Amino acid sequence: MICKPDAVERGLVGEILSRFEQKGLKLVAAELRVLDAETLSRHYEEHVGKPFYDDLVGFMSRSPAMTLVLEGPDDTYAMVRTMMGATNPAVSPPGTIRGDLGTEMTENLVHGSDSNESAEREIGIFFPGLA
Ligand code: ATP
Ligand code: MG
């Protein structure tokens, strides 16, 4: 998962990470870094060329993001996505990270891999040393 630049700027990394830790997921890797356009084009390859893509890259690279790997039972990615809520924080239910902490689609605080395959691919991009 990624705590996006808005989450780092607003000082919400602790709050977000705390939710996953309390849930019982294990933090196995973390790095605070400014994501560059090339890395983001690999990460968001399915969105390259879409109307919102340039704004998305501008947002994701404007200040440091915290990239993380969380470990847990089968399909942990799905648990993480459920806890994050809907893409648009404005309609994301209370109790979710986006529902509790955000209001705008363009500043939605977190990214979570959307399948086991995506998780493996994205871990390869951000933590190539991790098996
Ligand atoms: P993420 O991949 O960041 O975890 P997601 O899987 O919920 O979010 P995606 O459809 O993969 O949503 O979109 C990636 C990101 O691009 C979203 O988090 C959002 O910030 C932005 N985005 C998606 N659709 C739009 C849109 N129609 N207009 C503006 N921004 C959008
Ligand atoms: Mg996505």
XYZ file of N, CA and C in Angstrom, residues 1-10 12-13 16 19-20 40 43-44 47 52 55-57 59-60 62 65-66 80-93 96-112:
177
model
N 0.842 -1.187 0.000
C 0.000 0.000 0.000
C 0.880 1.241 0.000
N 0.249 2.368 -0.261
C 0.981 3.632 -0.250
C 0.167 4.650 0.547
N 0.832 5.315 1.495
C 0.263 6.521 2.078
C 0.674 7.647 1.135
N -0.296 8.197 0.423
C -0.034 9.174 -0.629
C 0.471 10.496 -0.021
N 1.001 11.396 -0.858
C 1.562 12.647 -0.339
C 0.620 13.437 0.581
N -0.679 13.419 0.297
C -1.606 14.167 1.169
C -1.622 13.579 2.583
N -1.496 12.261 2.688
C -1.491 11.610 4.002
C -0.235 11.986 4.780
N 0.915 12.030 4.079
C 2.167 12.409 4.743
C 2.107 13.888 5.138
N 1.639 14.725 4.215
C 1.559 16.172 4.484
C 0.666 16.476 5.677
N -0.425 15.737 5.792
C -1.390 15.995 6.869
C -1.033 15.294 8.174
N -0.936 12.011 8.755
C -1.880 10.923 9.011
C -1.289 9.525 8.834
N 0.034 9.465 8.583
C 0.644 8.141 8.375
C 0.492 7.269 9.620
N -3.074 5.989 9.946
C -3.395 4.984 8.926
C -2.697 3.661 9.246
N -4.179 1.697 12.124
C -5.383 0.903 11.829
C -5.015 -0.484 11.318
N -4.031 -0.544 10.446
C -3.634 -1.848 9.902
C -2.942 -2.695 10.968
N 5.999 6.013 -11.351
C 4.535 6.090 -11.313
C 3.902 5.552 -12.589
N 3.783 1.928 -11.969
C 2.783 1.632 -10.931
C 1.358 1.787 -11.460
N 1.104 2.896 -12.148
C -0.239 3.199 -12.650
C -0.349 2.906 -14.149
N -3.569 3.270 -16.042
C -4.183 4.599 -16.144
C -3.438 5.536 -17.106
N -7.288 11.916 -16.396
C -6.816 12.357 -15.079
C -5.364 11.961 -14.811
N -2.645 14.764 -13.842
C -2.928 15.310 -12.504
C -2.589 14.284 -11.421
N -2.874 13.026 -11.724
C -2.574 11.954 -10.765
C -1.071 11.876 -10.498
N -0.267 11.948 -11.562
C 1.194 11.899 -11.407
C 1.686 13.153 -10.670
N 0.096 14.929 -8.495
C -0.264 14.748 -7.084
C 0.652 13.735 -6.403
N 0.841 12.591 -7.028
C 1.584 11.498 -6.388
C 3.077 11.798 -6.233
N 4.273 15.096 -5.741
C 4.484 16.481 -5.273
C 5.269 16.557 -3.973
N 5.908 10.213 -0.385
C 4.862 9.241 -0.070
C 5.510 8.141 0.765
N 4.696 7.424 1.515
C 5.216 6.290 2.287
C 4.737 5.000 1.627
N -7.246 -4.940 3.140
C -6.685 -3.584 3.114
C -7.592 -2.652 2.314
N -8.069 -3.105 1.159
C -8.951 -2.278 0.319
C -10.270 -1.965 1.039
N -10.808 -2.973 1.751
C -12.053 -2.747 2.499
C -11.843 -1.667 3.555
N -10.713 -1.729 4.234
C -10.430 -0.738 5.278
C -10.184 0.650 4.690
N -9.706 0.710 3.443
C -9.481 2.006 2.786
C -10.796 2.662 2.372
N -11.755 1.860 1.920
C -13.032 2.405 1.463
C -13.046 2.688 -0.022
N -14.061 3.426 -0.461
C -14.243 3.717 -1.881
C -13.189 4.700 -2.379
N -12.908 4.646 -3.686
C -11.930 5.552 -4.299
C -12.247 7.007 -3.965
N -13.544 7.351 -4.005
C -13.961 8.727 -3.722
C -14.310 8.879 -2.233
N -13.469 9.591 -1.478
C -13.724 9.740 -0.037
C -15.083 10.349 0.278
N -15.607 11.167 -0.629
C -16.895 11.827 -0.379
C -18.018 10.812 -0.188
N -17.904 9.654 -0.810
C -18.967 8.650 -0.694
C -18.486 7.391 0.030
N -17.281 7.452 0.574
C -16.742 6.299 1.286
C -17.320 6.273 2.703
N -17.800 5.111 3.149
C -18.496 5.078 4.445
C -17.608 5.417 5.634
N -14.115 3.728 7.331
C -13.015 3.494 6.395
C -12.021 4.658 6.473
N -10.801 4.391 6.019
C -9.778 5.446 6.049
C -10.221 6.640 5.215
N -10.634 6.390 3.992
C -11.045 7.523 3.135
C -12.319 8.171 3.646
N -13.254 7.372 4.171
C -14.509 7.909 4.687
C -14.301 8.762 5.926
N -13.359 8.381 6.762
C -13.129 9.108 8.010
C -12.215 10.310 7.832
N -11.296 10.243 6.865
C -10.201 11.225 6.852
C -10.146 12.106 5.609
N -10.976 11.836 4.616
C -10.857 12.593 3.368
C -12.180 13.101 2.831
N -12.090 14.012 1.862
C -13.302 14.534 1.213
C -13.212 14.522 -0.303
N -12.001 14.384 -0.863
C -11.843 14.583 -2.309
C -11.202 13.408 -3.016
N -11.754 13.084 -4.179
C -11.262 12.007 -5.039
C -9.778 12.152 -5.367
N -9.359 13.408 -5.593
C -7.977 13.639 -6.029
C -6.991 13.586 -4.856
N -7.506 13.603 -3.633
C -6.642 13.573 -2.446
C -7.186 12.460 -1.553
N -7.016 11.223 -2.025
C -7.710 10.138 -1.314
C -6.786 9.289 -0.437
N -5.656 9.876 -0.071
C -4.840 9.412 1.061
C -4.055 8.119 0.923
N -4.669 7.115 0.300
C -4.045 5.790 0.298
C -4.208 5.088 -1.042
N -3.276 4.200 -1.306
C -3.389 3.267 -2.420
C -3.262 1.864 -1.861
N -4.065 0.955 -2.379
C -3.906 -0.454 -2.028
C -3.952 -1.298 -3.280
